[in-house]
Coordinates of C-alpha atoms and ligand atoms in Angstrom, one line a residue:
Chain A
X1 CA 0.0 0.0 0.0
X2 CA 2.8 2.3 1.2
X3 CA 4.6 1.9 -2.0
X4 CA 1.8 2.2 -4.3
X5 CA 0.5 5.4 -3.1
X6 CA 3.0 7.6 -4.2
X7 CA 3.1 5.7 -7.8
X8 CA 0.1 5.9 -8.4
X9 CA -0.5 9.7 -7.0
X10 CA 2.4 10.2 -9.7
X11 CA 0.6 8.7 -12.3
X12 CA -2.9 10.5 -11.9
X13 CA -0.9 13.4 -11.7
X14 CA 0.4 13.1 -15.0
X15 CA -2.8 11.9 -16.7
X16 CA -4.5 15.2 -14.8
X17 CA -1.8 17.2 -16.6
X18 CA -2.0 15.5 -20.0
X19 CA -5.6 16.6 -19.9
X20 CA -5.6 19.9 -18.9
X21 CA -3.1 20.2 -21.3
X22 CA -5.0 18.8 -24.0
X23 CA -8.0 21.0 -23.1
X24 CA -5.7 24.0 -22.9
X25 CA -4.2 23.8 -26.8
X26 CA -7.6 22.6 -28.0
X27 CA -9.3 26.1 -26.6
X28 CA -5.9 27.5 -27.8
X29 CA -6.6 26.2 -30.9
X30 CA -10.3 26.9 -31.8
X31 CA -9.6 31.0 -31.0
X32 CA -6.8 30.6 -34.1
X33 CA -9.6 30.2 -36.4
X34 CA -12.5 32.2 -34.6
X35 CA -12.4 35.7 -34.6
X36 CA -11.8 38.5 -33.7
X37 CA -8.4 38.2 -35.2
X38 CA -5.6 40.7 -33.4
X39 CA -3.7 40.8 -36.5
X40 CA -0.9 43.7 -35.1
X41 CA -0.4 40.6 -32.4
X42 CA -0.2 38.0 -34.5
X43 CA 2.7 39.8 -36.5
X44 CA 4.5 41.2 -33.7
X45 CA 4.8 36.6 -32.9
X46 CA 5.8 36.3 -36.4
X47 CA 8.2 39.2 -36.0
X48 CA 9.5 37.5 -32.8
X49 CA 9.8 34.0 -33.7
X50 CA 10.7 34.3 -37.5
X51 CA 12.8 37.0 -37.8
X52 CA 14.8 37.7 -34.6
X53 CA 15.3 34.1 -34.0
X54 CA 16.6 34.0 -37.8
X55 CA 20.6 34.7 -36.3
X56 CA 21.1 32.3 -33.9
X57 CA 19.0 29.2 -35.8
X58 CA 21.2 30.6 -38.8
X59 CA 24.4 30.2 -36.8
X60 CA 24.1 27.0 -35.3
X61 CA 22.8 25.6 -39.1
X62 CA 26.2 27.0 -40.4
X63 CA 28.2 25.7 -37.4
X64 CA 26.1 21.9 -38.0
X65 CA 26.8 21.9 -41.9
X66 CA 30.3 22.7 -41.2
X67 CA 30.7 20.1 -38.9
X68 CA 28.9 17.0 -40.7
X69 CA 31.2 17.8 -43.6
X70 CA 34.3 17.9 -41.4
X71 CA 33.5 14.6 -39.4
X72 CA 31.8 12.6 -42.0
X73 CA 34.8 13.4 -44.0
X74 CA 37.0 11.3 -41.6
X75 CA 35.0 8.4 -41.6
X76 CA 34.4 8.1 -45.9
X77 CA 37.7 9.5 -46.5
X78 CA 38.7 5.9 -48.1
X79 CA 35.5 5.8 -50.0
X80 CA 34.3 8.4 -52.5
X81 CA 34.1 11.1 -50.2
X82 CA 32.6 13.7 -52.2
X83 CA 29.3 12.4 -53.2
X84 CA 29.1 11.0 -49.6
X85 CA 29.6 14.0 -48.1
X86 CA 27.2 16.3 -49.7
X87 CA 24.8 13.1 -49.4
X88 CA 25.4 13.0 -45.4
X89 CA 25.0 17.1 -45.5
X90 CA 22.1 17.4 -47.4
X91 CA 20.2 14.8 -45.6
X92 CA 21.1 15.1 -42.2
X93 CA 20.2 18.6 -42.0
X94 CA 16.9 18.8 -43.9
X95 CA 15.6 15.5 -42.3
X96 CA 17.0 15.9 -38.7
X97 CA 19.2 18.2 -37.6
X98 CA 17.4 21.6 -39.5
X99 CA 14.3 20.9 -37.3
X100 CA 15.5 19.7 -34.3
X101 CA 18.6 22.1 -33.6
X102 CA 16.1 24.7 -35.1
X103 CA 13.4 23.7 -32.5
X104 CA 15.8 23.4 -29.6
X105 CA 17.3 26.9 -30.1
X106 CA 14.2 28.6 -30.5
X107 CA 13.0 26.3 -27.2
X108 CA 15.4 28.3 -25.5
X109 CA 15.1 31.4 -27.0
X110 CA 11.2 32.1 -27.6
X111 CA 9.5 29.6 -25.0
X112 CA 11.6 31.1 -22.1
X113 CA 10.6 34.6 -23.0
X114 CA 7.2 33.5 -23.5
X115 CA 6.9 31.5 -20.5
X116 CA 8.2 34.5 -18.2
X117 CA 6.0 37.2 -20.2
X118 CA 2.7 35.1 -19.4
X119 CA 3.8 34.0 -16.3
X120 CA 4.5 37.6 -15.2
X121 CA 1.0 38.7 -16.6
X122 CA 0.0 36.0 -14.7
X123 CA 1.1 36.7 -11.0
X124 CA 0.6 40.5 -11.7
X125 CA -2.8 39.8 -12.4
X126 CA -2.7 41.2 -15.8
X127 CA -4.3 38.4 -17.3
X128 CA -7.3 39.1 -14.9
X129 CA -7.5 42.4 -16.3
X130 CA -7.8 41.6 -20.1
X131 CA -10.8 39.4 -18.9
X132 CA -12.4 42.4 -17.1
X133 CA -11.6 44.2 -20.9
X134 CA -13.7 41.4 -22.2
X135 CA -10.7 39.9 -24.2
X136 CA -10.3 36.3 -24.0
X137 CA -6.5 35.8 -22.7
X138 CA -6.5 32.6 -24.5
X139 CA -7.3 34.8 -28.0
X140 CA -4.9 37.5 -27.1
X141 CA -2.1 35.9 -25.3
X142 CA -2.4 32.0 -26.6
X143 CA -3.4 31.8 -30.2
X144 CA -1.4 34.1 -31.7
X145 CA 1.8 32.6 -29.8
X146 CA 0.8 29.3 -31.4
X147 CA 0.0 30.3 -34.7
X148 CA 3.5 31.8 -35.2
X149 CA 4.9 29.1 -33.8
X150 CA 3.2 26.9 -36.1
X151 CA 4.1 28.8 -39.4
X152 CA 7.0 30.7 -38.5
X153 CA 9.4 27.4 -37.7
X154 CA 8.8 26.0 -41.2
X155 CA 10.4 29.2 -42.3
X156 CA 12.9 29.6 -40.1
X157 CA 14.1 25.4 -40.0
X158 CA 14.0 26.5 -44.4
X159 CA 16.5 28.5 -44.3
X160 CA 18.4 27.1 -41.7
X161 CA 18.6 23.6 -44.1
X162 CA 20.2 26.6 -47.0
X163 CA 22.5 28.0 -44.6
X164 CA 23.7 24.3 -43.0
X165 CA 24.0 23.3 -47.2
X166 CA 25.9 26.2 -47.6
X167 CA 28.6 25.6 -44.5
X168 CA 29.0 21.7 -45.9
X169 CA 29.9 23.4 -49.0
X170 CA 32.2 26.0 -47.8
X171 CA 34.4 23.1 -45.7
X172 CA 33.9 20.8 -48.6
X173 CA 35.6 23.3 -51.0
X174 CA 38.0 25.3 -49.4
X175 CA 39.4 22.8 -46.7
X176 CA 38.6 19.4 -47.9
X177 CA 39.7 20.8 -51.8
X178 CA 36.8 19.0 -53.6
X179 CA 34.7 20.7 -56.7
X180 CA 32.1 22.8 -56.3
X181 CA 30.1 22.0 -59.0
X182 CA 30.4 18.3 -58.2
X183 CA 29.6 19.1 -54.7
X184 CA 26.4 20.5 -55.7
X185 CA 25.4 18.4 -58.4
X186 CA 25.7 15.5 -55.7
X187 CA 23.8 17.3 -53.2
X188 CA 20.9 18.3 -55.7
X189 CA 20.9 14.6 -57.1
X190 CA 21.0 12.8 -53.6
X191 CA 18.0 16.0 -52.4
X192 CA 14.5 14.3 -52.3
X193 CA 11.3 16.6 -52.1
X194 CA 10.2 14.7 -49.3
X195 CA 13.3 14.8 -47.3
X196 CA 12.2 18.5 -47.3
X197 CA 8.5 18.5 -46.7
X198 CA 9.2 16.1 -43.5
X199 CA 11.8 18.5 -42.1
X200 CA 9.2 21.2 -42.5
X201 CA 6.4 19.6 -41.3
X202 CA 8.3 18.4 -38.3
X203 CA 9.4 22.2 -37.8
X204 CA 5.8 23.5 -37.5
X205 CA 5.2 20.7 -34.7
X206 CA 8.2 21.6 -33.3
X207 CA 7.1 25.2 -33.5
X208 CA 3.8 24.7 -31.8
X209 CA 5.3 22.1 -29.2
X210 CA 7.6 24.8 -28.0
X211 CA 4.9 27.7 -27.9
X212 CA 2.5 25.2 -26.3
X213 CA 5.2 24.5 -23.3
X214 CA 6.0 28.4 -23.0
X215 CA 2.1 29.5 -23.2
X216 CA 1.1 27.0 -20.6
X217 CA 3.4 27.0 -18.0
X218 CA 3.5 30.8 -18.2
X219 CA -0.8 31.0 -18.1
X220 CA -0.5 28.5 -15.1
X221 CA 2.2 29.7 -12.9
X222 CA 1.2 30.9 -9.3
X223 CA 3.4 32.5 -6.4
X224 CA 5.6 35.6 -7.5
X225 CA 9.3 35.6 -9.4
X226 CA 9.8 32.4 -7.7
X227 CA 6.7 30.8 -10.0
X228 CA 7.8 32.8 -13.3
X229 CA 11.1 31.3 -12.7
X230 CA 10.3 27.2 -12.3
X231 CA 7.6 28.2 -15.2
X232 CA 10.8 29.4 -17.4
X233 CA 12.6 26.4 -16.5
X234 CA 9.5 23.7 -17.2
X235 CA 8.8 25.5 -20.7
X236 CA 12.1 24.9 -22.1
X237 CA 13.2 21.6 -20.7
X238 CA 9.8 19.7 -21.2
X239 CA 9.6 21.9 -25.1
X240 CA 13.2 20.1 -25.6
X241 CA 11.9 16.7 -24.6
X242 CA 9.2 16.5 -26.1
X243 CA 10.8 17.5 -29.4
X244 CA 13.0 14.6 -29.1
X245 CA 10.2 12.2 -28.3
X246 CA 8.0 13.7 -31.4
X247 CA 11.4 14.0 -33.6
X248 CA 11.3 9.8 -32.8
X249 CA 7.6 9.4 -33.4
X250 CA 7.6 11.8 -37.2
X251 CA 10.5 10.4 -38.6
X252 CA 9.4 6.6 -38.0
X253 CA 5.6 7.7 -39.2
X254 CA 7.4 9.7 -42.7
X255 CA 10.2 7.3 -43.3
X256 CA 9.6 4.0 -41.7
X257 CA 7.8 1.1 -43.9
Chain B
X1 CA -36.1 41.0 -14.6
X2 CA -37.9 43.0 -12.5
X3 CA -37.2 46.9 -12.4
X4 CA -35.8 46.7 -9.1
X5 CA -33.4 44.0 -9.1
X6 CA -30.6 45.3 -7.8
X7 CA -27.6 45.9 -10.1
X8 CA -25.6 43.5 -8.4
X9 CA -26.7 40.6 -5.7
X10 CA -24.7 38.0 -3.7
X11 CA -26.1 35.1 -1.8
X12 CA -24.3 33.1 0.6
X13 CA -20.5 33.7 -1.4
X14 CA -18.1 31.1 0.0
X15 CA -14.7 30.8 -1.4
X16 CA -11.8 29.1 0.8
X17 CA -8.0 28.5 -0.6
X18 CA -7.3 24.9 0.4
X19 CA -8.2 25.0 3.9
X20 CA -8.3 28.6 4.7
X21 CA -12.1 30.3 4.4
X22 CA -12.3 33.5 3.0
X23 CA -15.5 33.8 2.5
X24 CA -18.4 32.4 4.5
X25 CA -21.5 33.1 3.4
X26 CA -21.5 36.9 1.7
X27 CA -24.8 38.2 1.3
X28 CA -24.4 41.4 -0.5
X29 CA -27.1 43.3 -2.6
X30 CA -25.9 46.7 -4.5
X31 CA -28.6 49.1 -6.4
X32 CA -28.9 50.8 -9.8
X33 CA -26.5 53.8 -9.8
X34 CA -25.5 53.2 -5.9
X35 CA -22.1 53.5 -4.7
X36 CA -21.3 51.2 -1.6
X37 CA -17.9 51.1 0.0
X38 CA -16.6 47.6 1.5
X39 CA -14.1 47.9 4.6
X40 CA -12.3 45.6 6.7
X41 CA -9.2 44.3 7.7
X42 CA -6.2 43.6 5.5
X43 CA -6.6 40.2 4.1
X44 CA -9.7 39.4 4.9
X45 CA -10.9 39.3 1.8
X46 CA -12.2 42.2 0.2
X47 CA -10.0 41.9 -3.1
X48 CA -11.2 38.2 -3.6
X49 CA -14.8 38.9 -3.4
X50 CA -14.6 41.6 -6.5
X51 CA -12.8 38.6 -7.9
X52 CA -15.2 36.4 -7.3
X53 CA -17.9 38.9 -8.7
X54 CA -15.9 39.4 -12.0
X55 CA -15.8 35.5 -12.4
X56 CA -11.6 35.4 -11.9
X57 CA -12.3 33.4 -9.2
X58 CA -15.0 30.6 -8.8
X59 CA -16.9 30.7 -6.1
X60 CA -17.5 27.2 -4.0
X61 CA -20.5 27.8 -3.5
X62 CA -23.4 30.8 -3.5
X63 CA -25.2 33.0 -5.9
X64 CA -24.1 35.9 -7.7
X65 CA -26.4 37.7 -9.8
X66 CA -25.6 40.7 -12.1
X67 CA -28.9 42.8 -13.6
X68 CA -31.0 39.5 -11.8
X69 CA -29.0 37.0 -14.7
X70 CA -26.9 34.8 -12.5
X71 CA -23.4 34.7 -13.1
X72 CA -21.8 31.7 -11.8
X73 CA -21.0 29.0 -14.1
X74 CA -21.4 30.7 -17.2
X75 CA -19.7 30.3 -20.5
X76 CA -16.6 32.0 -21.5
X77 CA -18.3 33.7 -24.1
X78 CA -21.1 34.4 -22.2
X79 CA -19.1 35.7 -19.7
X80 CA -17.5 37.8 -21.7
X81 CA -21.2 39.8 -22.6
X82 CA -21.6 40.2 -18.9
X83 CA -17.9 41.4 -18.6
X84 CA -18.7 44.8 -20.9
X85 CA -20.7 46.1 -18.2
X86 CA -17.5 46.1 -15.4
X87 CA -14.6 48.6 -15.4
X88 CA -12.3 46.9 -12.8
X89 CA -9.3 49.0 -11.1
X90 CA -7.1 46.5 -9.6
X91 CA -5.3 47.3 -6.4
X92 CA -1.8 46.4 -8.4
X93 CA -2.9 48.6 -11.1
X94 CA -2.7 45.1 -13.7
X95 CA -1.1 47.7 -16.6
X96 CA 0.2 45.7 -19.4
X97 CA 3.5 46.5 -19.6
X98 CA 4.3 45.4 -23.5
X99 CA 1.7 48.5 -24.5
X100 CA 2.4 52.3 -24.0
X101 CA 0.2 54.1 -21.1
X102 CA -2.6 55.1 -23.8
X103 CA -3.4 51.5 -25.6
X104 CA -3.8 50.5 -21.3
X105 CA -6.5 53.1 -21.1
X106 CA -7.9 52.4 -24.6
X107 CA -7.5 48.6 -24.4
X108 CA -11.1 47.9 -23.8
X109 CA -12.3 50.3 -26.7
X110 CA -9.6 48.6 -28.9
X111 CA -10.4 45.4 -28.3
X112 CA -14.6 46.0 -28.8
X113 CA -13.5 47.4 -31.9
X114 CA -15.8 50.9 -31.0
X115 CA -13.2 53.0 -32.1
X116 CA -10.1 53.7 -34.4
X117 CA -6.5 53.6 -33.2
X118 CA -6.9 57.4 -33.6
X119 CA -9.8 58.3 -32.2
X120 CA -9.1 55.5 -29.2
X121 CA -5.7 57.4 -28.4
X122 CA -7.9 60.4 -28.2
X123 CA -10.1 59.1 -25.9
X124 CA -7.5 58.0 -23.9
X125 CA -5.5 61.4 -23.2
X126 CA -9.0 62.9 -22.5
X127 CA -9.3 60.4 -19.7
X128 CA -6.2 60.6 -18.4
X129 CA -6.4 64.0 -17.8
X130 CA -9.4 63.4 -15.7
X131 CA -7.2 61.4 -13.2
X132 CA -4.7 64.4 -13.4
X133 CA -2.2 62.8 -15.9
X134 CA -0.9 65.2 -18.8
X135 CA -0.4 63.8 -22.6
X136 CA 3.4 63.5 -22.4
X137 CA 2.1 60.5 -20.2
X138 CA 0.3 59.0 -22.7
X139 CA 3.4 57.6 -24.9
X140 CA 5.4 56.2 -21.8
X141 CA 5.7 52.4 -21.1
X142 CA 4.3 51.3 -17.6
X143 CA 7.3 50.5 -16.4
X144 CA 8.3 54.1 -16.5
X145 CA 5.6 55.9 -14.1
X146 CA 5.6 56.1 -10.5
X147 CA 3.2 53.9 -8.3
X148 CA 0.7 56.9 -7.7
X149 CA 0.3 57.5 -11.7
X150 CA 0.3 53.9 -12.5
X151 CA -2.8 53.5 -9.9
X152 CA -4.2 56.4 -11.8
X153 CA -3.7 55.3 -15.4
X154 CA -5.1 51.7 -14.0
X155 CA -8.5 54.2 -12.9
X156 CA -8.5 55.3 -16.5
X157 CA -8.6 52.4 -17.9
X158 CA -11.7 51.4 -15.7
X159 CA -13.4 54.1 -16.7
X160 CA -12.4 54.8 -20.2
X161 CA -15.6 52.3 -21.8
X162 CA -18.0 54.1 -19.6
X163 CA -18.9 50.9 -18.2
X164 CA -22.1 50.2 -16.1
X165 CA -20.4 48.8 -13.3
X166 CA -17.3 49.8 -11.6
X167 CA -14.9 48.3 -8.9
X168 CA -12.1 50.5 -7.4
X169 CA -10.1 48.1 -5.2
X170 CA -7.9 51.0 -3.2
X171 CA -8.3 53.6 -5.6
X172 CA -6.5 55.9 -3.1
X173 CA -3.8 53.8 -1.8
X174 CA -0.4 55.9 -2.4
X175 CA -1.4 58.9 -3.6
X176 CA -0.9 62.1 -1.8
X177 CA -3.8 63.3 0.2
X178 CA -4.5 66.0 -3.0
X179 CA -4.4 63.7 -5.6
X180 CA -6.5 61.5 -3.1
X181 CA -9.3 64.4 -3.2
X182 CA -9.4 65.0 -6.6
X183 CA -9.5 61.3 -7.4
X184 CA -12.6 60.7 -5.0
X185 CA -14.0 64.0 -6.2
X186 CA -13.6 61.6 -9.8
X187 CA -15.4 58.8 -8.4
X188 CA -17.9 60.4 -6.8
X189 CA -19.1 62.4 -10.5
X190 CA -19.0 58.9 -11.7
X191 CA -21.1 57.2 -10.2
X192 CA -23.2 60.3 -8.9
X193 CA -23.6 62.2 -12.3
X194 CA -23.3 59.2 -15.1
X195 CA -25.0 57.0 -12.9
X196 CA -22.6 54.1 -13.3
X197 CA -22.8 51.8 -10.0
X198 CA -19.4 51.6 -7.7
X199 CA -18.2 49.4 -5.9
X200 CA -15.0 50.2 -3.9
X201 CA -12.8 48.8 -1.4
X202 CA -10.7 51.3 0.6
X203 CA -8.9 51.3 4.1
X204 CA -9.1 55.6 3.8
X205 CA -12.4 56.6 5.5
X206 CA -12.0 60.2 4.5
X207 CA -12.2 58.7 1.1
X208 CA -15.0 56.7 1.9
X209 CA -17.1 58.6 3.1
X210 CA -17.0 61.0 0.4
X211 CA -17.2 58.3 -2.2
X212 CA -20.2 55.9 -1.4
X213 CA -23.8 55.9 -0.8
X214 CA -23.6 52.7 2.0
X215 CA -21.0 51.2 3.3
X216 CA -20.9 47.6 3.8
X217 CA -18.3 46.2 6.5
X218 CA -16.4 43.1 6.4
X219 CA -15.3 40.3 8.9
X220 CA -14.2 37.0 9.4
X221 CA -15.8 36.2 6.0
X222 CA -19.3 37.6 6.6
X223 CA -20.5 41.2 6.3
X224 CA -20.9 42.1 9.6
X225 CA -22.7 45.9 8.6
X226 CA -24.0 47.5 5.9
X227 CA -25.7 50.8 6.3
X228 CA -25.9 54.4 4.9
X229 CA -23.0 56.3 5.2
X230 CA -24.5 59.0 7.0
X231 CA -24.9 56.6 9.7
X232 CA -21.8 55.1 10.1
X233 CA -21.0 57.2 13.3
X234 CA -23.9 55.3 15.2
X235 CA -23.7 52.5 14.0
X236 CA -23.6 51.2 17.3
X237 CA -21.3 48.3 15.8
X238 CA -18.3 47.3 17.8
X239 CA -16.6 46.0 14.8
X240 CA -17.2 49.0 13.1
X241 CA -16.4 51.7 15.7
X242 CA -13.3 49.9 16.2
X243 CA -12.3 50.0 12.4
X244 CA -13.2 53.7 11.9
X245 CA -11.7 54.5 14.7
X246 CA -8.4 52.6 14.3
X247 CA -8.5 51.4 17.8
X248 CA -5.6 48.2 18.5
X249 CA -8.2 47.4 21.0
X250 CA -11.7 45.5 20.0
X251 CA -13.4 42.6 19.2
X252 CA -11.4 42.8 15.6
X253 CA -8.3 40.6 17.0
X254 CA -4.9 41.4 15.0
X255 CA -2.5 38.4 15.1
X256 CA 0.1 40.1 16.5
X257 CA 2.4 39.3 19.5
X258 CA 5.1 41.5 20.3
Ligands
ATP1 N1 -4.9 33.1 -5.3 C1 -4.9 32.9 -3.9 N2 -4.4 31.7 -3.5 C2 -4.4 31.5 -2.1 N3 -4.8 32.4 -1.2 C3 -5.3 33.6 -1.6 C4 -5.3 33.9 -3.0 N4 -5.8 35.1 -3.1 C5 -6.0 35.6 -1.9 N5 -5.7 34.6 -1.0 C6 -5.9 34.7 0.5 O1 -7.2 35.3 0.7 C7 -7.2 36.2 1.8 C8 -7.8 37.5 1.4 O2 -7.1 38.1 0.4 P1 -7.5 39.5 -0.2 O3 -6.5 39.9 -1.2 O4 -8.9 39.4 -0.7 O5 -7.4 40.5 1.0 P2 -7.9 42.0 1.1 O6 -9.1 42.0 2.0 O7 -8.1 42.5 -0.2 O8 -6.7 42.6 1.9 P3 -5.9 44.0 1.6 O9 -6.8 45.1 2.2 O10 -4.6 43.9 2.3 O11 -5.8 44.2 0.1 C9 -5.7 36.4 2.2 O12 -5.5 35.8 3.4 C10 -4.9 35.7 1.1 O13 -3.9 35.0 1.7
MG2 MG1 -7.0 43.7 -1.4

């Protein structure tokens, strides 16, 4: 009995949270498509999650490319390295690594600062106030988070696949001496639409996973800085968790057969 | 809906955080165009019950009704109609601090859509100038005024939809006793000359008794007396003499040893 207790107190826990979680993104969800819209919102999200996160996804992309050309290189060396190498670059990054390093940066980046804006709204009771204005926090605050999430990671994770391309190349041709044009040509030949489309799509979960984490725990902390602060923390480690876990779950449900 | 019902009207309110009662049992009834004043001790729950009013927190059990339509329990969106009719000025003030001073004050017009950006901006410099704030105010962040104006752009804001209803939770607190005046003096047109009803909590008597119509005092999570203001002198209440009077001594026990 002694021993159960707790387990089982752990477990109803978790279902408890899995449900008002799943209740939270769905009312999240239907204010997306129900108006009214707050459009300069909205595109203040997009500004936020699109375009200022564009330096720091772009860097680590370049940094990544760079990399996978450097180590792979070591390991085909014997082998025909060139069209191996822009094979391992292309792939890696527009199947795995674009998303998922994409994801975890702007885990860090946006869900923090979205955890700790709400959660500050929250404990200052300024979340109260927009329902005394008759706005629906969830449509203000919620919605537009998540739709920027949802269509600004795509974007982003797009660009970061060019920019990762790009730093294969540049180690490829001006430390590892190989061709440029064969370097391309192998990297456009090996390139499959749908090694594309996958990484996307699994941006855009990625996207909402992490504004999901920073909306919630922000709208549901309670008791001052100290609240704000564990709300912070919980956003971006369970947003980079459950990327991993989804990352798992995507790629066996695109690629698997 | 009868003519009379009363504007607002609480039966038997209980709310209690884990195991602590706030509430126990508020019966509180609040007429068309009055203004009544709620005292009582710090913390005993004066800021919860406009809470529980405005539907941020749920009762446990009890009746609120608003124009006779009962509010507990209703739907967000529902909730949201009944909402329009409240101006709420939080004792923290509540500002949103990613908008400049006049979007706080014109949020509510904003976000109804019942005016332009331009016209709401107007609106908003017009009211803050009735809480004594100047239009160099009106392009500051939050962050950058002092408590006193933050409290009074928080009182624009409440006021700046001409609601039907409004709550001032400490509309006074830390301001100087001038601004105090002219922000009762505020309060009082309100509710006196465009008829809104008030509802206010305040510790400032002074302030009270300028502001409200009946004063309602609460206790131990029951309101112990509610009369006129003109009679609150003889009330003939120990609870009350003892608050008015700011006496250590009374059947109001502080929890203080020293
Ligand atoms: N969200 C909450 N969770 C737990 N307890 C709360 C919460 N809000 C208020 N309380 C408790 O309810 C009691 C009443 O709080 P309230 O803020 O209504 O006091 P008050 O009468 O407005 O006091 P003051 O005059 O100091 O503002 C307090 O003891 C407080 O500890
Ligand atoms: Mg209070």
């Amino acid at each position: 009995m002694m021993i159960l207790q707790p387990i089982g107190r752990t477990f109803l826990q978790f279902v408890g949270t899995l449900g008002r979680l799943a209740l939270f993104s769905g009312a999240a969800l239907s204010h997306i498509v129900r108006p009214p819209f707050y459009a300069r919102v909205i595109l203040r999200q997009m500004i936020e999650i699109g375009y200022l996160s564009m330096p720091i996804v772009g860097l680590t992309a370049l940094f990544t490319g760079m990399v996978l050309a450097l180590q792979s290189y070591t390991g085909f060396a014997r082998f025909s390295a060139e069209g191996a190498i822009a094979n391992v670059v292309v792939l890696s990054m527009t199947r795995e690594l674009g998303p998922v390093l994409g994801g975890l940066m702007v885990a860090g980046r946006i869900g923090a600062a979205m955890a700790a804006e709400i959660g500050t709204m929250r404990v200052t009771e300024q979340i109260d106030a927009l329902e005394t204005l008759s706005t629906n926090p969830l449509k203000y605050l919620v919605a537009p988070r998540l739709l920027a999430g949802l269509t600004m990671l795509p974007l982003l994770v797009f660009v970061a696949d060019i920019i990762g391309v790009f730093g294969g190349y540049l180690v490829s041709i001006y430390k590892l001496g190989f061709n440029p044009a064969n370097y391309l040509q192998n990297t456009w030949d090996f390139l499959q639409l749908q090694d594309v489309i996958s990484g996307l799509v699994k941006a855009s979960v990625f996207g909402f996973i992490v504004t999901l984490m920073g909306c919630y725990h922000g709208y549901h902390s309670a008791g001052g800085a100290q609240g704000v602060g564990s709300a912070t923390t919980n956003a971006v480690v369970s947003a980079s968790i459950l990327i991993l876990c989804f990352d798992y779950i995507l790629t066996e449900m695109f690629f698997a057969r | 809906m009868s003519a009379a019902a009363p504007k607002i009207r609480l039966k038997g309110v209980r709310k209690s955080f884990d195991r602590k009662i706030v509430l126990d049992g508020v019966d509180l009834e609040v007429g068309v165009g009055e203004s009544v004043v709620i005292i009582g001790g710090s913390g005993v729950g004066k800021s919860v019950l406009l809470k529980c009013i405005l539907g941020l927190l749920p009762p446990d059990a009890g009746s609120i009704q608003i124009d006779g339509q009962e509010v507990i329990g209703l739907r967000s969106r529902d909730r949201e109609q009944v909402n329009r009719k409240f101006g709420m000025l939080f004792q923290g003030a509540a500002l949103f601090d990613s908008l400049p001073v006049w979007e706080n004050v014109a949020f509510g017009l904003l976000a109804q859509k019942r005016a332009t950006r331009a016209a709401a901006k107007e609106i908003a410099i017009a009211k803050l100038s009735q809480v004594g704030l100047g239009p160099e105010v009106a392009d500051l962040s939050p962050a950058e005024l002092s408590g006193g104006m933050k409290k009074r752009v928080g009182l624009a804001r409440a006021i700046a939809s001409e609601p039907e209803i409004i709550f001032f939770d400490e509309p006074t607190t830390g301001l100087d006793p001038i601004m105090s005046d002219v922000i009762n003096d505020l309060i009082a047109k309100i509710t006196r000359d465009v008829g809104a009803t008030g509802l206010s909590i305040t510790h400032d008597m002074a302030s009270a008794r300028k502001i409200s119509d009946r004063i309602a005092m609460i206790h131990a999570g029951k309101i112990v007396w509610s009369g006129p203001t003109s009679t609150i002198d003889k009330s003939g209440n120990d609870y009350v003499d003892q608050f008015i009077h700011g006496r250590a001594e009374g059947p109001i026990k502080m929890a203080v040893r020293l």
